[in-house]
Amino acid sequence: MSSQIDGASSVALLSDSLSRLQTTADPGDRPAPYVPRRPASRDGYGFRNSGISTPLKQEQPAIAELVPDPNGLGWPAKSTISRLNATPEEKAAREKKMAIAVRTILDCIGEDPDREGLLRTPERYVQALMFMTKGYEERLVDVINDAVFSEDHDEMVLVRDIEFSSLCEHHLVPFTGKVAIGYIPNKLVLGLSKLARIAETFSRRLQVQERLTKQIAIAVQEAIKPRGVAVVMEATHMCMTMRGVQKPGSTTVTSCMLGCFRTQQKTREEFLTLIKGK
């Protein structure tokens, strides 16, 4: 019985000591509450303005923060404007500089840039790379080309199985697949081929699939201000199948839902059901 009383007394004394310590301690000496560190975002949700990232204002929804860039390119990078406005002489000088770099790469991997099969490879590769990144020279206003029409249609519009190919910005190897784009009009509809052209424009740049999916969705949203936009993309990445982990057959699926597709479950489910149907 005595040992139980002693134990209870010890607990009471310890609690009393801790309470007094917390009361007398300087608040400035107390450790700050732990706040998980979030990585800094390098890209805003809106269009970049002359290569400068457009930040989001925290007090307003993301979709209200889209700031079109002056040239209508949509997320232009540091050198996009100079490539867009290059004179023929500047273009030739740029391509010559690139060809010299490719020749250096051939030499560094152990090849002979002067052998017959590789003599014109630098120039051929430059032309191929410029084609595979031609999206940097395409303005969205030219891509859409006034193909916006007034139409009293308030049901879903969907184009699926749009094939695309792009270059992974981490390894400069291709990733290819299909994308489905759907939207619910708000008095305006977009020419069907323009959905595929928007996907083509953004895929012909150095990309990651997550950003590519979102850029397509936001471009459609900006073009016709529909009630909602949904984009689902499925792709195979060469940087994952032919190097690194080397897992052929693996696919990556990404999605971006805006407006009613994000807020209304039934609308979202209808879209997902339609893209799976054959």
PDB file of C-alpha atoms in Angstrom:
ATOM      1  CA  MET A   1       0.000   0.000   0.000  1.00  0.00           C
ATOM      2  CA  SER A   2       2.865   2.343   0.888  1.00  0.00           C
ATOM      3  CA  SER A   3       4.603   1.674  -2.448  1.00  0.00           C
ATOM      4  CA  GLN A   4       1.398   2.566  -4.361  1.00  0.00           C
ATOM      5  CA  ILE A   5       1.124   5.882  -2.472  1.00  0.00           C
ATOM      6  CA  ASP A   6       4.793   6.648  -3.150  1.00  0.00           C
ATOM      7  CA  GLY A   7       4.307   5.903  -6.827  1.00  0.00           C
ATOM      8  CA  ALA A   8       1.248   8.141  -7.058  1.00  0.00           C
ATOM      9  CA  SER A   9       3.093  10.913  -5.245  1.00  0.00           C
ATOM     10  CA  SER A  10       6.030  10.663  -7.673  1.00  0.00           C
ATOM     11  CA  VAL A  11       3.726  10.966 -10.675  1.00  0.00           C
ATOM     12  CA  ALA A  12       1.983  13.985  -9.125  1.00  0.00           C
ATOM     13  CA  LEU A  13       5.301  15.686  -8.370  1.00  0.00           C
ATOM     14  CA  LEU A  14       6.567  15.055 -11.900  1.00  0.00           C
ATOM     15  CA  SER A  15       3.381  16.480 -13.445  1.00  0.00           C
ATOM     16  CA  ASP A  16       3.573  19.529 -11.178  1.00  0.00           C
ATOM     17  CA  SER A  17       7.223  20.126 -12.131  1.00  0.00           C
ATOM     18  CA  LEU A  18       6.487  19.875 -15.842  1.00  0.00           C
ATOM     19  CA  SER A  19       3.553  22.263 -15.495  1.00  0.00           C
ATOM     20  CA  ARG A  20       5.652  24.881 -13.719  1.00  0.00           C
ATOM     21  CA  LEU A  21       8.458  24.477 -16.263  1.00  0.00           C
ATOM     22  CA  GLN A  22       6.056  25.158 -19.159  1.00  0.00           C
ATOM     23  CA  THR A  23       4.625  28.196 -17.335  1.00  0.00           C
ATOM     24  CA  THR A  24       7.969  29.825 -16.580  1.00  0.00           C
ATOM     25  CA  ALA A  25       9.766  28.988 -19.852  1.00  0.00           C
ATOM     26  CA  ASP A  26      10.385  31.800 -22.304  1.00  0.00           C
ATOM     27  CA  PRO A  27       7.949  31.354 -25.248  1.00  0.00           C
ATOM     28  CA  GLY A  28      10.792  32.222 -27.552  1.00  0.00           C
ATOM     29  CA  ASP A  29      12.689  29.130 -26.398  1.00  0.00           C
ATOM     30  CA  ARG A  30       9.931  26.766 -27.425  1.00  0.00           C
ATOM     31  CA  PRO A  31      10.545  24.919 -30.717  1.00  0.00           C
ATOM     32  CA  ALA A  32       8.421  26.048 -33.637  1.00  0.00           C
ATOM     33  CA  PRO A  33       5.730  23.581 -34.750  1.00  0.00           C
ATOM     34  CA  TYR A  34       6.857  21.256 -37.505  1.00  0.00           C
ATOM     35  CA  VAL A  35       5.644  22.337 -40.935  1.00  0.00           C
ATOM     36  CA  PRO A  36       6.256  19.897 -43.796  1.00  0.00           C
ATOM     37  CA  ARG A  37       8.536  21.414 -46.411  1.00  0.00           C
ATOM     38  CA  ARG A  38       7.032  21.678 -49.860  1.00  0.00           C
ATOM     39  CA  PRO A  39       9.217  21.829 -52.953  1.00  0.00           C
ATOM     40  CA  ALA A  40       9.253  25.196 -54.673  1.00  0.00           C
ATOM     41  CA  SER A  41       7.126  25.210 -57.818  1.00  0.00           C
ATOM     42  CA  ARG A  42       9.034  26.219 -60.936  1.00  0.00           C
ATOM     43  CA  ASP A  43       5.946  26.451 -63.107  1.00  0.00           C
ATOM     44  CA  GLY A  44       2.783  28.426 -62.574  1.00  0.00           C
ATOM     45  CA  TYR A  45      -0.499  27.004 -63.785  1.00  0.00           C
ATOM     46  CA  GLY A  46      -0.817  29.842 -66.263  1.00  0.00           C
ATOM     47  CA  PHE A  47       1.128  30.739 -69.354  1.00  0.00           C
ATOM     48  CA  ARG A  48       4.625  32.018 -68.775  1.00  0.00           C
ATOM     49  CA  ASN A  49       5.312  35.603 -69.741  1.00  0.00           C
ATOM     50  CA  SER A  50       8.436  35.794 -71.902  1.00  0.00           C
ATOM     51  CA  GLY A  51      10.030  32.873 -70.102  1.00  0.00           C
ATOM     52  CA  ILE A  52       9.249  34.143 -66.594  1.00  0.00           C
ATOM     53  CA  SER A  53       7.196  31.766 -64.471  1.00  0.00           C
ATOM     54  CA  THR A  54       3.757  33.132 -63.623  1.00  0.00           C
ATOM     55  CA  PRO A  55       3.132  32.557 -59.893  1.00  0.00           C
ATOM     56  CA  LEU A  56      -0.262  31.688 -58.505  1.00  0.00           C
ATOM     57  CA  LYS A  57      -1.979  34.115 -56.144  1.00  0.00           C
ATOM     58  CA  GLN A  58      -2.936  32.086 -53.129  1.00  0.00           C
ATOM     59  CA  GLU A  59      -6.216  33.904 -52.477  1.00  0.00           C
ATOM     60  CA  GLN A  60      -7.801  32.947 -55.809  1.00  0.00           C
ATOM     61  CA  PRO A  61      -8.458  29.632 -57.558  1.00  0.00           C
ATOM     62  CA  ALA A  62      -5.759  28.398 -59.909  1.00  0.00           C
ATOM     63  CA  ILE A  63      -7.918  28.535 -63.040  1.00  0.00           C
ATOM     64  CA  ALA A  64      -8.469  32.284 -62.530  1.00  0.00           C
ATOM     65  CA  GLU A  65      -4.741  32.914 -62.582  1.00  0.00           C
ATOM     66  CA  LEU A  66      -4.040  32.117 -66.224  1.00  0.00           C
ATOM     67  CA  VAL A  67      -1.999  34.920 -67.733  1.00  0.00           C
ATOM     68  CA  PRO A  68      -1.589  34.571 -71.525  1.00  0.00           C
ATOM     69  CA  ASP A  69       1.904  35.369 -72.699  1.00  0.00           C
ATOM     70  CA  PRO A  70       2.178  38.251 -75.194  1.00  0.00           C
ATOM     71  CA  ASN A  71       3.106  35.962 -78.082  1.00  0.00           C
ATOM     72  CA  GLY A  72       0.401  33.391 -77.399  1.00  0.00           C
ATOM     73  CA  LEU A  73       2.887  30.525 -77.221  1.00  0.00           C
ATOM     74  CA  GLY A  74       1.776  29.011 -73.934  1.00  0.00           C
ATOM     75  CA  TRP A  75       4.567  28.371 -71.432  1.00  0.00           C
ATOM     76  CA  PRO A  76       7.425  29.741 -73.562  1.00  0.00           C
ATOM     77  CA  ALA A  77      10.870  28.765 -72.310  1.00  0.00           C
ATOM     78  CA  LYS A  78      13.972  30.937 -72.043  1.00  0.00           C
ATOM     79  CA  SER A  79      14.926  30.812 -75.741  1.00  0.00           C
ATOM     80  CA  THR A  80      11.499  30.231 -77.290  1.00  0.00           C
ATOM     81  CA  ILE A  81      10.992  33.843 -78.355  1.00  0.00           C
ATOM     82  CA  SER A  82      14.402  34.064 -80.049  1.00  0.00           C
ATOM     83  CA  ARG A  83      13.698  30.857 -81.974  1.00  0.00           C
ATOM     84  CA  LEU A  84      10.265  32.117 -83.007  1.00  0.00           C
ATOM     85  CA  ASN A  85      11.603  35.447 -84.273  1.00  0.00           C
ATOM     86  CA  ALA A  86      14.892  34.207 -85.752  1.00  0.00           C
ATOM     87  CA  THR A  87      15.918  35.458 -89.188  1.00  0.00           C
ATOM     88  CA  PRO A  88      17.037  32.920 -91.820  1.00  0.00           C
ATOM     89  CA  GLU A  89      20.648  33.848 -91.060  1.00  0.00           C
ATOM     90  CA  GLU A  90      20.152  33.345 -87.321  1.00  0.00           C
ATOM     91  CA  LYS A  91      18.409  30.033 -87.942  1.00  0.00           C
ATOM     92  CA  ALA A  92      21.288  28.802 -90.120  1.00  0.00           C
ATOM     93  CA  ALA A  93      23.834  29.852 -87.501  1.00  0.00           C
ATOM     94  CA  ARG A  94      21.899  28.058 -84.762  1.00  0.00           C
ATOM     95  CA  GLU A  95      21.679  24.848 -86.760  1.00  0.00           C
ATOM     96  CA  LYS A  96      25.384  24.980 -87.590  1.00  0.00           C
ATOM     97  CA  LYS A  97      26.172  25.345 -83.892  1.00  0.00           C
ATOM     98  CA  MET A  98      23.958  22.364 -83.100  1.00  0.00           C
ATOM     99  CA  ALA A  99      25.616  20.226 -85.803  1.00  0.00           C
ATOM    100  CA  ILE A 100      29.042  20.942 -84.320  1.00  0.00           C
ATOM    101  CA  ALA A 101      27.740  19.830 -80.921  1.00  0.00           C
ATOM    102  CA  VAL A 102      26.357  16.588 -82.392  1.00  0.00           C
ATOM    103  CA  ARG A 103      29.686  15.878 -84.068  1.00  0.00           C
ATOM    104  CA  THR A 104      31.373  16.312 -80.696  1.00  0.00           C
ATOM    105  CA  ILE A 105      28.946  13.842 -79.140  1.00  0.00           C
ATOM    106  CA  LEU A 106      29.695  11.265 -81.844  1.00  0.00           C
ATOM    107  CA  ASP A 107      33.398  11.642 -81.181  1.00  0.00           C
ATOM    108  CA  CYS A 108      32.937  11.390 -77.404  1.00  0.00           C
ATOM    109  CA  ILE A 109      30.960   8.132 -77.545  1.00  0.00           C
ATOM    110  CA  GLY A 110      33.810   6.490 -79.464  1.00  0.00           C
ATOM    111  CA  GLU A 111      32.652   6.888 -83.058  1.00  0.00           C
ATOM    112  CA  ASP A 112      34.366   8.375 -86.078  1.00  0.00           C
ATOM    113  CA  PRO A 113      32.340  11.401 -87.269  1.00  0.00           C
ATOM    114  CA  ASP A 114      34.260  11.323 -90.562  1.00  0.00           C
ATOM    115  CA  ARG A 115      33.275   7.846 -91.649  1.00  0.00           C
ATOM    116  CA  GLU A 116      30.831   7.582 -94.547  1.00  0.00           C
ATOM    117  CA  GLY A 117      27.733   6.610 -92.554  1.00  0.00           C
ATOM    118  CA  LEU A 118      28.139   9.497 -90.110  1.00  0.00           C
ATOM    119  CA  LEU A 119      29.334  12.307 -92.355  1.00  0.00           C
ATOM    120  CA  ARG A 120      25.897  13.938 -92.630  1.00  0.00           C
ATOM    121  CA  THR A 121      24.455  12.586 -89.385  1.00  0.00           C
ATOM    122  CA  PRO A 122      24.936  15.866 -87.452  1.00  0.00           C
ATOM    123  CA  GLU A 123      22.946  17.838 -90.026  1.00  0.00           C
ATOM    124  CA  ARG A 124      20.275  15.119 -90.269  1.00  0.00           C
ATOM    125  CA  TYR A 125      19.929  14.952 -86.500  1.00  0.00           C
ATOM    126  CA  VAL A 126      19.611  18.727 -86.249  1.00  0.00           C
ATOM    127  CA  GLN A 127      16.773  18.731 -88.766  1.00  0.00           C
ATOM    128  CA  ALA A 128      15.057  15.852 -86.962  1.00  0.00           C
ATOM    129  CA  LEU A 129      15.394  17.547 -83.575  1.00  0.00           C
ATOM    130  CA  MET A 130      14.066  20.839 -84.907  1.00  0.00           C
ATOM    131  CA  PHE A 131      11.024  18.972 -86.274  1.00  0.00           C
ATOM    132  CA  MET A 132      10.448  17.070 -83.036  1.00  0.00           C
ATOM    133  CA  THR A 133      10.468  20.378 -81.128  1.00  0.00           C
ATOM    134  CA  LYS A 134       8.551  22.476 -83.648  1.00  0.00           C
ATOM    135  CA  GLY A 135       5.938  23.212 -80.994  1.00  0.00           C
ATOM    136  CA  TYR A 136       8.200  26.001 -79.738  1.00  0.00           C
ATOM    137  CA  GLU A 137       7.455  27.885 -82.964  1.00  0.00           C
ATOM    138  CA  GLU A 138       3.678  27.459 -82.908  1.00  0.00           C
ATOM    139  CA  ARG A 139       1.372  30.113 -81.484  1.00  0.00           C
ATOM    140  CA  LEU A 140      -1.881  28.845 -80.027  1.00  0.00           C
ATOM    141  CA  VAL A 141      -3.888  31.521 -81.797  1.00  0.00           C
ATOM    142  CA  ASP A 142      -2.545  30.214 -85.116  1.00  0.00           C
ATOM    143  CA  VAL A 143      -3.179  26.614 -84.132  1.00  0.00           C
ATOM    144  CA  ILE A 144      -6.824  27.292 -83.246  1.00  0.00           C
ATOM    145  CA  ASN A 145      -7.159  29.649 -86.252  1.00  0.00           C
ATOM    146  CA  ASP A 146     -10.601  31.037 -85.364  1.00  0.00           C
ATOM    147  CA  ALA A 147     -12.127  27.548 -85.296  1.00  0.00           C
ATOM    148  CA  VAL A 148     -14.407  28.575 -82.414  1.00  0.00           C
ATOM    149  CA  PHE A 149     -18.136  28.384 -83.145  1.00  0.00           C
ATOM    150  CA  SER A 150     -21.308  29.370 -81.340  1.00  0.00           C
ATOM    151  CA  GLU A 151     -23.394  26.286 -80.713  1.00  0.00           C
ATOM    152  CA  ASP A 152     -26.167  25.588 -78.230  1.00  0.00           C
ATOM    153  CA  HIS A 153     -24.804  22.199 -77.220  1.00  0.00           C
ATOM    154  CA  ASP A 154     -24.456  21.391 -73.529  1.00  0.00           C
ATOM    155  CA  GLU A 155     -23.433  17.732 -73.613  1.00  0.00           C
ATOM    156  CA  MET A 156     -19.965  16.251 -73.580  1.00  0.00           C
ATOM    157  CA  VAL A 157     -17.681  16.511 -76.607  1.00  0.00           C
ATOM    158  CA  LEU A 158     -14.963  13.861 -76.652  1.00  0.00           C
ATOM    159  CA  VAL A 159     -12.115  13.016 -79.008  1.00  0.00           C
ATOM    160  CA  ARG A 160     -10.157   9.965 -77.917  1.00  0.00           C
ATOM    161  CA  ASP A 161      -7.257   7.854 -79.165  1.00  0.00           C
ATOM    162  CA  ILE A 162      -5.294  10.884 -80.389  1.00  0.00           C
ATOM    163  CA  GLU A 163      -1.812   9.532 -81.008  1.00  0.00           C
ATOM    164  CA  PHE A 164       1.147  11.679 -79.985  1.00  0.00           C
ATOM    165  CA  SER A 165       4.891  11.500 -79.547  1.00  0.00           C
ATOM    166  CA  SER A 166       7.100  13.727 -77.462  1.00  0.00           C
ATOM    167  CA  LEU A 167      10.611  13.937 -76.021  1.00  0.00           C
ATOM    168  CA  CYS A 168      11.322  13.353 -72.349  1.00  0.00           C
ATOM    169  CA  GLU A 169      13.095  16.459 -71.102  1.00  0.00           C
ATOM    170  CA  HIS A 170      15.209  14.431 -68.675  1.00  0.00           C
ATOM    171  CA  HIS A 171      16.851  12.080 -71.208  1.00  0.00           C
ATOM    172  CA  LEU A 172      15.826  13.447 -74.638  1.00  0.00           C
ATOM    173  CA  VAL A 173      14.350  10.098 -75.656  1.00  0.00           C
ATOM    174  CA  PRO A 174      10.786   9.634 -76.942  1.00  0.00           C
ATOM    175  CA  PHE A 175       7.618   8.787 -75.107  1.00  0.00           C
ATOM    176  CA  THR A 176       4.578   7.936 -77.190  1.00  0.00           C
ATOM    177  CA  GLY A 177       0.956   7.132 -76.580  1.00  0.00           C
ATOM    178  CA  LYS A 178      -2.637   8.291 -76.884  1.00  0.00           C
ATOM    179  CA  VAL A 179      -4.636  11.100 -75.325  1.00  0.00           C
ATOM    180  CA  ALA A 180      -8.366  11.616 -74.834  1.00  0.00           C
ATOM    181  CA  ILE A 181      -9.729  15.161 -74.605  1.00  0.00           C
ATOM    182  CA  GLY A 182     -13.255  15.973 -73.534  1.00  0.00           C
ATOM    183  CA  TYR A 183     -15.138  19.119 -72.602  1.00  0.00           C
ATOM    184  CA  ILE A 184     -18.665  20.323 -71.912  1.00  0.00           C
ATOM    185  CA  PRO A 185     -19.398  23.465 -73.963  1.00  0.00           C
ATOM    186  CA  ASN A 186     -20.623  26.741 -72.598  1.00  0.00           C
ATOM    187  CA  LYS A 187     -22.197  28.218 -75.766  1.00  0.00           C
ATOM    188  CA  LEU A 188     -18.953  27.725 -77.731  1.00  0.00           C
ATOM    189  CA  VAL A 189     -17.453  24.664 -79.416  1.00  0.00           C
ATOM    190  CA  LEU A 190     -13.976  24.086 -80.816  1.00  0.00           C
ATOM    191  CA  GLY A 191     -13.247  22.520 -84.193  1.00  0.00           C
ATOM    192  CA  LEU A 192     -12.595  18.842 -83.514  1.00  0.00           C
ATOM    193  CA  SER A 193      -9.262  18.782 -85.299  1.00  0.00           C
ATOM    194  CA  LYS A 194      -8.062  21.629 -83.083  1.00  0.00           C
ATOM    195  CA  LEU A 195      -8.109  19.355 -80.056  1.00  0.00           C
ATOM    196  CA  ALA A 196      -5.603  17.116 -81.820  1.00  0.00           C
ATOM    197  CA  ARG A 197      -3.584  20.136 -82.967  1.00  0.00           C
ATOM    198  CA  ILE A 198      -3.354  21.512 -79.425  1.00  0.00           C
ATOM    199  CA  ALA A 199      -2.065  18.131 -78.252  1.00  0.00           C
ATOM    200  CA  GLU A 200       0.437  18.105 -81.121  1.00  0.00           C
ATOM    201  CA  THR A 201       1.710  21.601 -80.344  1.00  0.00           C
ATOM    202  CA  PHE A 202       2.517  20.880 -76.728  1.00  0.00           C
ATOM    203  CA  SER A 203       3.844  17.374 -77.367  1.00  0.00           C
ATOM    204  CA  ARG A 204       6.358  18.762 -79.886  1.00  0.00           C
ATOM    205  CA  ARG A 205       8.365  20.277 -77.047  1.00  0.00           C
ATOM    206  CA  LEU A 206      10.593  18.847 -74.351  1.00  0.00           C
ATOM    207  CA  GLN A 207       8.083  17.514 -71.860  1.00  0.00           C
ATOM    208  CA  VAL A 208       7.132  15.473 -68.863  1.00  0.00           C
ATOM    209  CA  GLN A 209       3.807  13.690 -69.233  1.00  0.00           C
ATOM    210  CA  GLU A 210       2.255  15.303 -66.172  1.00  0.00           C
ATOM    211  CA  ARG A 211       2.843  18.829 -67.468  1.00  0.00           C
ATOM    212  CA  LEU A 212       1.828  17.941 -71.015  1.00  0.00           C
ATOM    213  CA  THR A 213      -1.531  16.641 -69.781  1.00  0.00           C
ATOM    214  CA  LYS A 214      -2.212  19.833 -67.844  1.00  0.00           C
ATOM    215  CA  GLN A 215      -1.097  22.156 -70.648  1.00  0.00           C
ATOM    216  CA  ILE A 216      -3.548  20.566 -73.089  1.00  0.00           C
ATOM    217  CA  ALA A 217      -6.413  20.915 -70.616  1.00  0.00           C
ATOM    218  CA  ILE A 218      -5.655  24.539 -69.777  1.00  0.00           C
ATOM    219  CA  ALA A 219      -5.263  25.488 -73.454  1.00  0.00           C
ATOM    220  CA  VAL A 220      -8.759  24.158 -74.215  1.00  0.00           C
ATOM    221  CA  GLN A 221     -10.111  25.917 -71.148  1.00  0.00           C
ATOM    222  CA  GLU A 222      -8.570  29.200 -72.255  1.00  0.00           C
ATOM    223  CA  ALA A 223      -9.763  28.849 -75.849  1.00  0.00           C
ATOM    224  CA  ILE A 224     -13.521  28.469 -75.306  1.00  0.00           C
ATOM    225  CA  LYS A 225     -14.142  28.753 -71.533  1.00  0.00           C
ATOM    226  CA  PRO A 226     -16.227  25.547 -71.339  1.00  0.00           C
ATOM    227  CA  ARG A 227     -17.996  24.306 -68.222  1.00  0.00           C
ATOM    228  CA  GLY A 228     -15.234  21.758 -67.787  1.00  0.00           C
ATOM    229  CA  VAL A 229     -12.302  20.023 -69.479  1.00  0.00           C
ATOM    230  CA  ALA A 230     -10.950  16.514 -68.995  1.00  0.00           C
ATOM    231  CA  VAL A 231      -7.741  15.061 -70.398  1.00  0.00           C
ATOM    232  CA  VAL A 232      -6.402  11.533 -69.893  1.00  0.00           C
ATOM    233  CA  MET A 233      -3.074  10.495 -71.380  1.00  0.00           C
ATOM    234  CA  GLU A 234      -1.483   7.042 -71.564  1.00  0.00           C
ATOM    235  CA  ALA A 235       2.086   6.656 -72.792  1.00  0.00           C
ATOM    236  CA  THR A 236       5.115   4.417 -72.964  1.00  0.00           C
ATOM    237  CA  HIS A 237       8.403   6.049 -72.028  1.00  0.00           C
ATOM    238  CA  MET A 238      11.601   4.934 -73.738  1.00  0.00           C
ATOM    239  CA  CYS A 239      13.611   6.300 -70.805  1.00  0.00           C
ATOM    240  CA  MET A 240      11.947   3.594 -68.711  1.00  0.00           C
ATOM    241  CA  THR A 241      11.854   0.733 -71.216  1.00  0.00           C
ATOM    242  CA  MET A 242      15.209   0.905 -73.038  1.00  0.00           C
ATOM    243  CA  ARG A 243      17.402   2.252 -70.223  1.00  0.00           C
ATOM    244  CA  GLY A 244      17.388   2.583 -66.465  1.00  0.00           C
ATOM    245  CA  VAL A 245      14.904   0.136 -64.923  1.00  0.00           C
ATOM    246  CA  GLN A 246      14.259  -1.407 -68.383  1.00  0.00           C
ATOM    247  CA  LYS A 247      10.642  -2.474 -68.012  1.00  0.00           C
ATOM    248  CA  PRO A 248       9.144  -2.933 -71.505  1.00  0.00           C
ATOM    249  CA  GLY A 249       5.367  -2.947 -71.606  1.00  0.00           C
ATOM    250  CA  SER A 250       4.898  -0.530 -68.736  1.00  0.00           C
ATOM    251  CA  THR A 251       2.614   2.442 -69.334  1.00  0.00           C
ATOM    252  CA  THR A 252       2.050   5.718 -67.520  1.00  0.00           C
ATOM    253  CA  VAL A 253      -1.425   7.238 -67.176  1.00  0.00           C
ATOM    254  CA  THR A 254      -2.004  10.875 -66.220  1.00  0.00           C
ATOM    255  CA  SER A 255      -5.148  12.979 -66.047  1.00  0.00           C
ATOM    256  CA  CYS A 256      -6.228  16.577 -65.599  1.00  0.00           C
ATOM    257  CA  MET A 257      -9.804  17.501 -64.669  1.00  0.00           C
ATOM    258  CA  LEU A 258     -11.016  21.094 -64.700  1.00  0.00           C
ATOM    259  CA  GLY A 259     -14.375  22.668 -63.907  1.00  0.00           C
ATOM    260  CA  CYS A 260     -17.344  20.330 -63.664  1.00  0.00           C
ATOM    261  CA  PHE A 261     -15.193  17.273 -64.362  1.00  0.00           C
ATOM    262  CA  ARG A 262     -13.378  17.965 -61.105  1.00  0.00           C
ATOM    263  CA  THR A 263     -16.403  18.945 -59.018  1.00  0.00           C
ATOM    264  CA  GLN A 264     -19.057  16.526 -60.318  1.00  0.00           C
ATOM    265  CA  GLN A 265     -18.386  12.836 -59.856  1.00  0.00           C
ATOM    266  CA  LYS A 266     -21.043  11.655 -62.317  1.00  0.00           C
ATOM    267  CA  THR A 267     -19.648  13.838 -65.093  1.00  0.00           C
ATOM    268  CA  ARG A 268     -16.169  12.554 -64.420  1.00  0.00           C
ATOM    269  CA  GLU A 269     -17.351   8.946 -64.373  1.00  0.00           C
ATOM    270  CA  GLU A 270     -19.186   9.410 -67.681  1.00  0.00           C
ATOM    271  CA  PHE A 271     -15.995  10.686 -69.287  1.00  0.00           C
ATOM    272  CA  LEU A 272     -13.892   7.827 -67.906  1.00  0.00           C
ATOM    273  CA  THR A 273     -16.467   5.300 -69.073  1.00  0.00           C
ATOM    274  CA  LEU A 274     -16.597   6.736 -72.584  1.00  0.00           C
ATOM    275  CA  ILE A 275     -12.824   6.725 -73.083  1.00  0.00           C
ATOM    276  CA  LYS A 276     -12.675   3.052 -72.086  1.00  0.00           C
ATOM    277  CA  GLY A 277     -15.490   1.984 -74.393  1.00  0.00           C
ATOM    278  CA  LYS A 278     -14.792   0.585 -77.840  1.00  0.00           C
TER     279      LYS A 278
END
